[in-house]
Each structure stands twice: as C-alpha cells, then as structure tokens.
Amino acid sequence: MFGRVVVLGVALAVSPWASADVFKCKGANGETVYSQDPCSAGAAPMKLRSNRASTESAGEAANRAAVYQTTELADAGIAERNCLSSEQSRIYGPVNARGQDVSRQLAALNRDLAKASNNLAGATYEAGIRSQIASLHQSQTADRTSADTQMAEARRRCADARSERERATREKYSAGGK
C-alpha cells in the first residue's frame, strides 16, 4: 500500500508535466486508490491543476519588470552609499590619524608652555611654543579643508554614478528599452 502512495505522490507531483492520465478509484477495502489505469469501463481521468501558469500574462510581466526596476534603483542608492562610505574612509581616515598626532603634539607643547619661566628667556621660549602651536593649528585646518574639498568631489562622483545607473535602469525597463 505504501508503495502505491509513493507512486501516487510522484504521479501527482509531476502530473502538470506528464501526459499520462490519473484515475481515482476505490480499493478492495474501500480506500481511495490512484492509478494510471482506469478503474472501470466508464472511469474518467481526474482534472489536475497546475500551480504554474503555462505562460506569463502581460500584467505579470509588467509586475515582474516593475519589481526588477525598483530593485535595481534601490541597488543604485545602496551603491552610492557604499561609494560615499568608502571615500569618506579613504579621505578622512588619514586626516583623522594625523589629527590625533597633532593633538598629542599640542598637548606636549601646552605642557611645555605651562613650564615656561616668567622671565625674558621664558618669554622667548613661550613665544616659540605659541608659534609652533599656531603652525600646527594652521596645518590641521588646511588638512581638514583639503579633505572637505576632496570629499565634495567624491560626493559628486558617487552621485553621478548613481544617476547614470538609474538612467540606464529606467531606459532598460522603459517601453522602448524592452
């Protein structure tokens, strides 16, 4: 009996693609039995339904295309965010590392400044330290300004890449692009 159920399961599973008919019969003990052979002379084959449409309707194709287009447009946005993140790390990573180094140098110079004597030699020494501090602040500001300029250009490049990708996607899924 188990063998027939397995055969029945396989027959039902492949039935949308198979050309054989399936008949529903009553067994000797009253159980339901499925067979490829008719149970009686007037037995009619079962009508089996397929879960898959044989062809895709125009509406289904349009829905599929809309989903693909939306996905590709979302991917363009994700690619832009990844581009910006990568550029930000590339540009600001070294600037931040140099900034930490400058902060350590400034802290050391400020400690030296606190130790400067209150006399002519100390005043000269203090002026030198203040000049070094100003120079470090100036170089740090120039470094940050340069990084900001580079990042603005990177934002433009990433946005242009996204725009181009979105344009190509819209063209691909437009009525003329099919």
XYZ file of N, CA, C and O in Angstrom:
712
model
N 0.835 -1.192 0.000
C 0.000 0.000 0.000
C 0.881 1.257 0.000
O 0.604 2.205 -0.710
N 1.943 1.244 0.823
C 2.826 2.402 0.913
C 3.462 2.716 -0.437
O 3.625 3.862 -0.818
N 3.806 1.679 -1.172
C 4.404 1.843 -2.499
C 3.472 2.572 -3.448
O 3.889 3.421 -4.228
N 2.174 2.250 -3.374
C 1.204 2.915 -4.244
C 1.059 4.391 -3.871
O 0.900 5.238 -4.738
N 1.124 4.699 -2.568
C 1.014 6.089 -2.122
C 2.218 6.883 -2.621
O 2.089 8.012 -3.077
N 3.396 6.261 -2.565
C 4.592 6.926 -3.063
C 4.467 7.159 -4.561
O 4.749 8.247 -5.066
N 4.025 6.140 -5.288
C 3.829 6.274 -6.733
C 2.800 7.363 -7.008
O 2.966 8.185 -7.906
N 1.729 7.379 -6.203
C 0.702 8.402 -6.353
C 1.293 9.787 -6.120
O 1.061 10.712 -6.897
N 2.095 9.940 -5.070
C 2.705 11.240 -4.771
C 3.589 11.713 -5.904
O 3.541 12.869 -6.320
N 4.376 10.810 -6.434
C 5.250 11.159 -7.559
C 4.404 11.508 -8.772
O 4.672 12.481 -9.472
N 3.364 10.729 -9.024
C 2.492 10.982 -10.177
C 1.821 12.346 -10.052
O 1.726 13.098 -11.022
N 1.365 12.676 -8.864
C 0.709 13.975 -8.667
C 1.715 15.122 -8.760
O 1.404 16.196 -9.262
N 2.926 14.893 -8.294
C 3.938 15.942 -8.316
C 4.364 16.291 -9.736
O 4.597 17.441 -10.056
N 4.470 15.288 -10.581
C 4.922 15.548 -11.948
C 3.759 15.643 -12.917
O 3.964 15.882 -14.095
N 2.550 15.519 -12.431
C 1.399 15.475 -13.316
C 1.250 16.699 -14.211
O 0.813 16.560 -15.345
N 1.589 17.918 -13.786
C 1.433 19.032 -14.727
C 2.311 18.881 -15.957
O 2.017 19.439 -16.995
N 3.395 18.140 -15.845
C 4.316 17.992 -16.966
C 4.156 16.642 -17.674
O 4.699 16.434 -18.735
N 3.460 15.736 -17.031
C 3.308 14.405 -17.604
C 2.072 14.366 -18.500
O 1.138 15.125 -18.329
N 2.077 13.437 -19.437
C 0.932 13.336 -20.338
C -0.005 12.196 -19.927
O -1.041 12.019 -20.530
N 0.337 11.401 -18.930
C -0.488 10.276 -18.501
C -1.678 10.780 -17.693
O -1.598 11.781 -16.997
N -2.803 10.058 -17.789
C -3.991 10.389 -17.008
C -3.895 9.734 -15.637
O -3.214 8.731 -15.454
N -4.572 10.320 -14.662
C -4.638 9.757 -13.316
C -6.115 9.509 -13.001
O -6.960 10.376 -13.222
N -6.383 8.305 -12.482
C -7.747 7.921 -12.145
C -7.849 7.723 -10.642
O -6.936 7.179 -10.019
N -8.970 8.175 -10.063
C -9.230 7.990 -8.641
C -10.226 6.827 -8.526
O -11.308 6.876 -9.086
N -9.819 5.806 -7.776
C -10.634 4.592 -7.673
C -10.842 4.223 -6.209
O -10.159 4.728 -5.326
N -11.746 3.309 -5.976
C -11.959 2.731 -4.648
C -11.279 1.372 -4.637
O -11.479 0.558 -5.535
N -10.463 1.142 -3.598
C -9.778 -0.134 -3.467
C -10.716 -1.204 -2.941
O -11.883 -0.958 -2.634
N -10.196 -2.420 -2.777
C -10.985 -3.564 -2.316
C -11.542 -3.332 -0.919
O -12.644 -3.777 -0.599
N -10.813 -2.590 -0.059
C -11.268 -2.348 1.308
C -11.943 -0.983 1.447
O -12.129 -0.487 2.545
N -12.251 -0.336 0.333
C -12.951 0.943 0.373
C -12.028 2.155 0.424
O -12.487 3.294 0.465
N -10.740 1.910 0.421
C -9.787 3.026 0.476
C -9.684 3.672 -0.901
O -9.980 3.060 -1.918
N -9.239 4.913 -0.916
C -9.052 5.618 -2.177
C -7.710 5.218 -2.764
O -6.695 5.210 -2.084
N -7.709 4.895 -4.050
C -6.510 4.472 -4.756
C -6.407 5.302 -6.032
O -7.417 5.522 -6.706
N -5.208 5.742 -6.335
C -4.965 6.489 -7.571
C -4.195 5.581 -8.517
O -3.289 4.868 -8.110
N -4.563 5.653 -9.784
C -3.954 4.738 -10.743
C -3.843 5.411 -12.106
O -4.610 6.317 -12.421
N -2.899 4.925 -12.914
C -2.802 5.403 -14.284
C -3.770 4.657 -15.187
O -4.062 5.089 -16.289
N -4.285 3.546 -14.672
C -5.230 2.736 -15.436
C -6.646 3.020 -14.949
O -6.874 3.186 -13.745
N -7.607 3.029 -15.868
C -8.998 3.265 -15.443
C -9.492 2.149 -14.520
O -9.125 0.989 -14.683
N -10.286 2.531 -13.535
C -10.804 1.571 -12.560
C -11.955 0.750 -13.168
O -12.133 -0.413 -12.832
N -12.725 1.401 -13.984
C -13.875 0.737 -14.596
C -13.995 1.223 -16.028
O -13.285 2.138 -16.453
N -14.913 0.656 -16.744
C -15.060 0.970 -18.162
C -15.420 2.441 -18.390
O -14.939 3.070 -19.319
N -16.229 3.021 -17.531
C -16.682 4.412 -17.739
C -15.892 5.427 -16.927
O -16.308 6.581 -16.805
N -14.738 5.049 -16.363
C -13.959 5.956 -15.498
C -13.386 7.118 -16.315
O -12.879 6.935 -17.419
N -13.503 8.295 -15.758
C -12.956 9.493 -16.419
C -11.709 9.942 -15.650
O -11.671 9.854 -14.418
N -10.698 10.392 -16.356
C -9.488 10.838 -15.649
C -9.771 12.081 -14.805
O -10.671 12.864 -15.096
N -8.987 12.226 -13.751
C -9.141 13.395 -12.873
C -8.623 14.628 -13.597
O -7.720 14.553 -14.420
N -9.207 15.759 -13.270
C -8.696 17.017 -13.794
C -7.683 17.541 -12.781
O -8.024 17.825 -11.644
N -6.434 17.619 -13.197
C -5.372 18.075 -12.314
C -5.048 19.527 -12.634
O -5.024 19.934 -13.790
N -4.808 20.271 -11.584
C -4.478 21.684 -11.764
C -2.996 21.891 -11.558
O -2.379 21.293 -10.681
N -2.461 22.754 -12.315
C -1.061 23.126 -12.177
C -0.987 24.407 -11.356
O -1.833 25.286 -11.490
N 0.015 24.500 -10.520
C 0.213 25.729 -9.748
C 0.915 26.795 -10.573
O 0.986 27.940 -10.178
N 1.460 26.411 -11.705
C 2.179 27.345 -12.563
C 1.381 27.652 -13.803
O 0.844 26.758 -14.445
N 1.333 28.901 -14.152
C 0.703 29.267 -15.404
C 1.625 28.845 -16.537
O 2.848 28.911 -16.413
N 1.049 28.406 -17.626
C 1.877 27.955 -18.735
C 2.596 29.122 -19.397
O 3.686 28.977 -19.913
N 1.984 30.286 -19.385
C 2.629 31.474 -19.934
C 2.402 32.634 -18.972
O 1.476 32.625 -18.179
N 3.241 33.626 -19.081
C 3.138 34.801 -18.216
C 2.254 35.835 -18.905
O 2.459 36.159 -20.074
N 1.274 36.331 -18.162
C 0.401 37.342 -18.744
C 1.147 38.675 -18.830
O 2.197 38.861 -18.204
N 0.590 39.587 -19.587
C 1.212 40.910 -19.736
C 1.282 41.621 -18.385
O 2.268 42.285 -18.066
N 0.248 41.469 -17.578
C 0.236 42.094 -16.252
C 1.307 41.517 -15.339
O 1.980 42.246 -14.615
N 1.473 40.191 -15.403
C 2.513 39.550 -14.597
C 3.894 39.979 -15.055
O 4.779 40.239 -14.243
N 4.078 40.090 -16.372
C 5.374 40.537 -16.900
C 5.655 41.972 -16.472
O 6.782 42.308 -16.097
N 4.632 42.819 -16.505
C 4.805 44.215 -16.089
C 5.133 44.298 -14.604
O 6.001 45.087 -14.194
N 4.452 43.485 -13.797
C 4.742 43.467 -12.353
C 6.162 43.003 -12.087
O 6.882 43.577 -11.266
N 6.574 41.940 -12.781
C 7.936 41.427 -12.614
C 8.949 42.492 -13.004
O 9.917 42.751 -12.287
N 8.722 43.151 -14.130
C 9.638 44.202 -14.585
C 9.679 45.354 -13.584
O 10.749 45.911 -13.302
N 8.526 45.706 -13.025
C 8.481 46.799 -12.038
C 9.265 46.428 -10.780
O 9.985 47.266 -10.224
N 9.151 45.191 -10.356
C 9.904 44.736 -9.176
C 11.396 44.769 -9.469
O 12.200 45.258 -8.664
N 11.796 44.270 -10.634
C 13.212 44.283 -11.008
C 13.742 45.720 -11.099
O 14.835 46.016 -10.649
N 12.949 46.603 -11.707
C 13.376 48.003 -11.838
C 13.531 48.639 -10.462
O 14.529 49.302 -10.186
N 12.552 48.436 -9.598
C 12.616 49.001 -8.249
C 13.830 48.473 -7.501
O 14.533 49.227 -6.827
N 14.103 47.187 -7.654
C 15.270 46.584 -7.003
C 16.563 47.188 -7.535
O 17.472 47.524 -6.765
N 16.653 47.342 -8.841
C 17.868 47.916 -9.424
C 18.051 49.384 -9.022
O 19.175 49.833 -8.797
N 16.945 50.123 -8.926
C 17.039 51.520 -8.483
C 17.483 51.585 -7.020
O 18.297 52.443 -6.650
N 16.967 50.686 -6.203
C 17.392 50.640 -4.798
C 18.873 50.257 -4.713
O 19.622 50.815 -3.901
N 19.292 49.334 -5.568
C 20.708 48.945 -5.598
C 21.595 50.135 -5.960
O 22.711 50.256 -5.455
N 21.111 51.002 -6.833
C 21.883 52.192 -7.207
C 22.076 53.099 -5.990
O 23.161 53.653 -5.785
N 21.043 53.224 -5.176
C 21.160 54.016 -3.953
C 22.125 53.400 -2.956
O 22.925 54.099 -2.324
N 22.075 52.086 -2.847
C 22.991 51.381 -1.939
C 24.427 51.536 -2.436
O 25.348 51.771 -1.643
N 24.614 51.423 -3.745
C 25.961 51.586 -4.318
C 26.495 52.993 -4.042
O 27.683 53.162 -3.743
N 25.625 53.996 -4.109
C 26.065 55.364 -3.813
C 26.487 55.489 -2.343
O 27.524 56.070 -2.038
N 25.685 54.923 -1.440
C 26.048 54.978 -0.015
C 27.372 54.261 0.236
O 28.209 54.738 1.004
N 27.571 53.114 -0.411
C 28.837 52.385 -0.262
C 30.001 53.194 -0.821
O 31.088 53.216 -0.232
N 29.784 53.847 -1.938
C 30.803 54.696 -2.551
C 31.186 55.820 -1.588
O 32.374 56.073 -1.347
N 30.177 56.485 -1.027
C 30.440 57.586 -0.099
C 31.169 57.100 1.151
O 32.098 57.755 1.627
N 30.758 55.975 1.667
C 31.403 55.428 2.863
C 32.866 55.105 2.590
O 33.752 55.412 3.401
N 33.116 54.502 1.452
C 34.484 54.153 1.072
C 35.341 55.411 0.906
O 36.471 55.477 1.392
N 34.794 56.396 0.219
C 35.530 57.645 0.002
C 35.778 58.374 1.318
O 36.856 58.930 1.531
N 34.791 58.356 2.195
C 34.953 59.020 3.488
C 36.084 58.365 4.280
O 36.928 59.058 4.859
N 36.137 57.051 4.268
C 37.223 56.350 4.964
C 38.572 56.658 4.323
O 39.564 56.895 5.010
N 38.598 56.646 2.990
C 39.840 56.903 2.271
C 40.356 58.319 2.511
O 41.542 58.540 2.699
N 39.448 59.278 2.535
C 39.853 60.689 2.654
C 40.077 61.101 4.102
O 41.106 61.679 4.446
N 39.084 60.810 4.953
C 39.162 61.304 6.328
C 39.958 60.401 7.265
O 40.405 60.853 8.320
N 40.153 59.137 6.886
C 40.931 58.237 7.746
C 42.322 58.787 8.027
O 42.708 58.956 9.201
N 43.114 59.096 6.993
C 44.445 59.661 7.231
C 44.404 61.027 7.915
O 45.251 61.328 8.754
N 43.411 61.843 7.571
C 43.284 63.171 8.193
C 43.039 63.014 9.696
O 43.652 63.721 10.514
N 42.170 62.091 10.054
C 41.882 61.867 11.478
C 43.104 61.311 12.207
O 43.365 61.674 13.359
N 43.840 60.423 11.543
C 45.063 59.884 12.162
C 46.076 61.002 12.388
O 46.692 61.094 13.461
N 46.260 61.862 11.371
C 47.165 62.999 11.545
C 46.646 63.943 12.618
O 47.418 64.513 13.393
N 45.342 64.107 12.695
C 44.736 64.970 13.717
C 45.028 64.456 15.121
O 45.277 65.250 16.042
N 44.995 63.156 15.304
C 45.332 62.588 16.618
C 46.792 62.846 16.953
O 47.129 63.179 18.094
N 47.654 62.728 15.955
C 49.076 63.005 16.162
C 49.280 64.475 16.528
O 50.041 64.792 17.451
N 48.596 65.362 15.815
C 48.701 66.798 16.106
C 48.180 67.081 17.514
O 48.774 67.880 18.254
N 47.113 66.428 17.906
C 46.563 66.625 19.261
C 47.590 66.224 20.325
O 47.730 66.909 21.348
N 48.315 65.129 20.096
C 49.360 64.718 21.044
C 50.487 65.765 21.085
O 50.984 66.114 22.160
N 50.860 66.262 19.901
C 51.906 67.296 19.858
C 51.451 68.569 20.567
O 52.230 69.185 21.312
N 50.189 68.939 20.364
C 49.654 70.138 21.021
C 49.631 69.961 22.536
O 49.960 70.898 23.288
N 49.255 68.778 22.987
C 49.230 68.516 24.431
C 50.636 68.648 25.011
O 50.834 69.258 26.081
N 51.636 68.102 24.309
C 53.023 68.211 24.776
C 53.474 69.663 24.788
O 54.129 70.120 25.748
N 53.129 70.402 23.741
C 53.521 71.823 23.682
C 52.831 72.627 24.787
O 53.446 73.524 25.385
N 51.579 72.318 25.073
C 50.881 73.024 26.155
C 51.490 72.703 27.517
O 51.546 73.570 28.396
N 51.967 71.472 27.709
C 52.656 71.141 28.964
C 53.957 71.948 29.058
O 54.290 72.486 30.119
N 54.684 72.032 27.919
C 55.915 72.832 27.898
C 55.610 74.301 28.157
O 56.363 74.994 28.851
N 54.519 74.770 27.620
C 54.123 76.173 27.802
C 53.852 76.476 29.265
O 54.219 77.540 29.775
N 53.257 75.522 29.965
C 52.957 75.714 31.382
C 54.228 75.774 32.221
O 54.252 76.395 33.286
N 55.297 75.155 31.726
C 56.555 75.129 32.468
C 57.437 76.348 32.162
O 58.492 76.512 32.776
N 57.058 77.139 31.174
C 57.905 78.270 30.760
C 58.104 79.230 31.931
O 57.172 79.536 32.669
N 59.320 79.690 32.094
C 59.661 80.617 33.178
C 59.096 81.999 32.887
O 58.916 82.389 31.733
N 58.872 82.733 33.971
C 58.321 84.074 33.839
C 59.472 85.082 33.818
O 59.633 85.904 34.705
N 60.301 84.980 32.792
C 61.404 85.923 32.611
C 61.621 86.104 31.116
O 60.892 85.548 30.311
N 62.636 86.854 30.730
C 62.871 87.141 29.325
C 63.151 85.863 28.534
O 62.604 85.662 27.455
N 63.963 84.988 29.052
C 64.257 83.723 28.371
C 62.988 82.886 28.266
O 62.710 82.265 27.238
N 62.211 82.878 29.347
C 60.954 82.129 29.366
C 59.953 82.708 28.373
O 59.219 81.972 27.717
N 59.948 84.039 28.254
C 59.027 84.681 27.317
C 59.400 84.326 25.882
O 58.535 84.091 25.038
N 60.676 84.279 25.591
C 61.128 83.905 24.253
C 60.769 82.444 23.975
O 60.286 82.099 22.885
N 61.005 81.587 24.964
C 60.672 80.164 24.846
C 59.154 80.003 24.642
O 58.706 79.250 23.789
N 58.361 80.750 25.406
C 56.901 80.698 25.322
C 56.431 81.154 23.941
O 55.530 80.551 23.361
N 57.043 82.210 23.403
C 56.667 82.707 22.071
C 56.938 81.631 21.014
O 56.151 81.442 20.070
N 58.050 80.932 21.155
C 58.377 79.852 20.220
C 57.353 78.733 20.286
O 56.936 78.187 19.257
N 56.943 78.382 21.500
C 55.931 77.311 21.673
C 54.597 77.749 21.067
O 53.943 76.985 20.358
N 54.221 79.006 21.344
C 52.950 79.518 20.801
C 53.000 79.531 19.260
O 52.000 79.252 18.605
N 54.143 79.832 18.706
C 54.299 79.817 17.248
C 54.140 78.397 16.701
O 53.498 78.183 15.672
N 54.705 77.418 17.402
C 54.556 76.018 16.988
C 53.089 75.576 17.075
O 52.578 74.887 16.189
N 52.423 76.001 18.156
C 51.006 75.653 18.339
C 50.175 76.253 17.200
O 49.333 75.573 16.594
N 50.422 77.528 16.888
C 49.679 78.184 15.809
C 49.937 77.485 14.473
O 49.019 77.293 13.657
N 51.184 77.105 14.237
C 51.537 76.420 13.000
C 50.819 75.072 12.897
O 50.321 74.700 11.823
N 50.760 74.338 13.996
C 50.056 73.043 13.985
C 48.560 73.237 13.726
O 47.958 72.480 12.957
N 47.967 74.262 14.372
C 46.541 74.543 14.142
C 46.304 74.907 12.675
O 45.326 74.453 12.066
N 47.203 75.711 12.115
C 47.061 76.132 10.729
C 47.183 74.933 9.778
O 46.387 74.785 8.849
N 48.133 74.059 10.014
C 48.284 72.889 9.139
C 47.106 71.937 9.293
O 46.649 71.340 8.313
N 46.593 71.832 10.505
C 45.428 70.969 10.740
C 44.196 71.526 10.012
O 43.438 70.775 9.404
N 44.026 72.843 10.036
C 42.907 73.473 9.336
C 43.050 73.286 7.831
O 42.078 72.963 7.134
N 44.251 73.458 7.303
C 44.485 73.270 5.870
C 44.239 71.818 5.465
O 43.652 71.551 4.398
N 44.662 70.883 6.305
C 44.452 69.460 6.034
C 42.957 69.147 5.978
O 42.476 68.457 5.067
N 42.206 69.666 6.937
C 40.759 69.426 7.002
C 40.055 70.083 5.806
O 39.159 69.487 5.208
N 40.485 71.295 5.433
C 39.888 71.983 4.282
C 40.130 71.189 2.996
O 39.228 71.030 2.176
N 41.345 70.696 2.826
C 41.672 69.878 1.656
C 40.820 68.607 1.633
O 40.292 68.220 0.580
N 40.653 67.968 2.774
C 39.841 66.745 2.850
C 38.380 67.057 2.523
O 37.719 66.282 1.811
N 37.879 68.191 3.020
C 36.494 68.571 2.730
C 36.296 68.793 1.230
O 35.273 68.400 0.656
N 37.272 69.403 0.576
C 37.203 69.624 -0.868
C 37.216 68.290 -1.609
O 36.432 68.069 -2.541
N 38.093 67.379 -1.197
C 38.157 66.058 -1.816
C 36.844 65.306 -1.621
O 36.356 64.620 -2.533
N 36.253 65.432 -0.442
C 35.004 64.725 -0.153
C 33.860 65.296 -0.978
O 32.992 64.540 -1.443
N 33.848 66.604 -1.177
C 32.807 67.209 -2.015
C 32.893 66.654 -3.440
O 31.871 66.338 -4.067
N 34.102 66.513 -3.956
C 34.303 65.949 -5.293
C 33.883 64.477 -5.303
O 33.259 64.008 -6.267
N 34.192 63.760 -4.264
C 33.803 62.342 -4.176
C 32.277 62.214 -4.136
O 31.713 61.314 -4.774
N 31.610 63.103 -3.409
C 30.143 63.079 -3.366
C 29.572 63.282 -4.767
O 28.614 62.621 -5.161
N 30.162 64.203 -5.514
C 29.703 64.466 -6.875
C 29.904 63.227 -7.751
O 29.006 62.818 -8.485
N 31.073 62.595 -7.657
C 31.341 61.389 -8.456
C 30.374 60.262 -8.100
O 29.847 59.584 -8.992
N 30.151 60.044 -6.811
C 29.239 58.973 -6.372
C 27.808 59.259 -6.828
O 27.102 58.351 -7.281
N 27.377 60.520 -6.729
C 26.029 60.893 -7.169
C 25.898 60.743 -8.680
O 24.855 60.283 -9.180
N 26.945 61.125 -9.426
C 26.916 60.971 -10.883
C 26.811 59.496 -11.262
O 26.075 59.134 -12.191
N 27.543 58.643 -10.568
C 27.489 57.204 -10.846
C 26.085 56.670 -10.568
O 25.548 55.862 -11.339
N 25.465 57.141 -9.484
C 24.101 56.708 -9.167
C 23.132 57.194 -10.243
O 22.300 56.426 -10.717
N 23.256 58.442 -10.631
C 22.363 58.991 -11.662
C 22.482 58.209 -12.966
O 21.479 57.900 -13.613
N 23.696 57.881 -13.345
C 23.913 57.128 -14.578
C 23.308 55.729 -14.463
O 22.679 55.229 -15.396
N 23.491 55.116 -13.319
C 22.935 53.770 -13.114
C 21.406 53.808 -13.135
O 20.757 52.936 -13.706
N 20.823 54.838 -12.499
C 19.363 54.983 -12.504
C 18.851 55.251 -13.924
O 17.834 54.703 -14.339
N 19.570 56.096 -14.688
C 19.176 56.392 -16.063
C 19.178 55.111 -16.900
O 18.233 54.821 -17.625
N 20.247 54.334 -16.774
C 20.351 53.086 -17.533
C 19.242 52.108 -17.126
O 18.673 51.421 -17.988
N 18.918 52.056 -15.856
C 17.851 51.161 -15.383
C 16.502 51.591 -15.938
O 15.732 50.761 -16.426
N 16.223 52.896 -15.870
C 14.929 53.373 -16.407
C 14.828 53.109 -17.908
O 13.777 52.732 -18.410
N 15.936 53.319 -18.608
C 15.962 53.070 -20.042
C 15.733 51.582 -20.333
O 15.002 51.220 -21.239
N 16.366 50.747 -19.542
C 16.241 49.292 -19.720
C 14.800 48.834 -19.578
O 14.342 47.946 -20.298
N 14.059 49.440 -18.635
C 12.689 48.998 -18.365
C 11.630 49.890 -19.003
O 10.441 49.683 -18.776
N 12.043 50.864 -19.779
C 11.038 51.707 -20.449
C 10.412 50.922 -21.606
O 10.936 49.890 -22.027
N 9.339 51.436 -22.122
C 8.624 50.750 -23.210
C 9.535 50.557 -24.413
O 9.492 49.539 -25.087
N 10.418 51.531 -24.686
C 11.314 51.418 -25.835
C 12.493 50.526 -25.569
O 13.121 50.033 -26.486
N 12.830 50.289 -24.264
C 14.005 49.506 -23.937
C 13.772 48.013 -23.904
O 14.688 47.240 -23.723
N 12.533 47.563 -24.046
C 12.229 46.130 -23.944
C 12.518 45.408 -25.208
O 12.404 45.792 -26.274
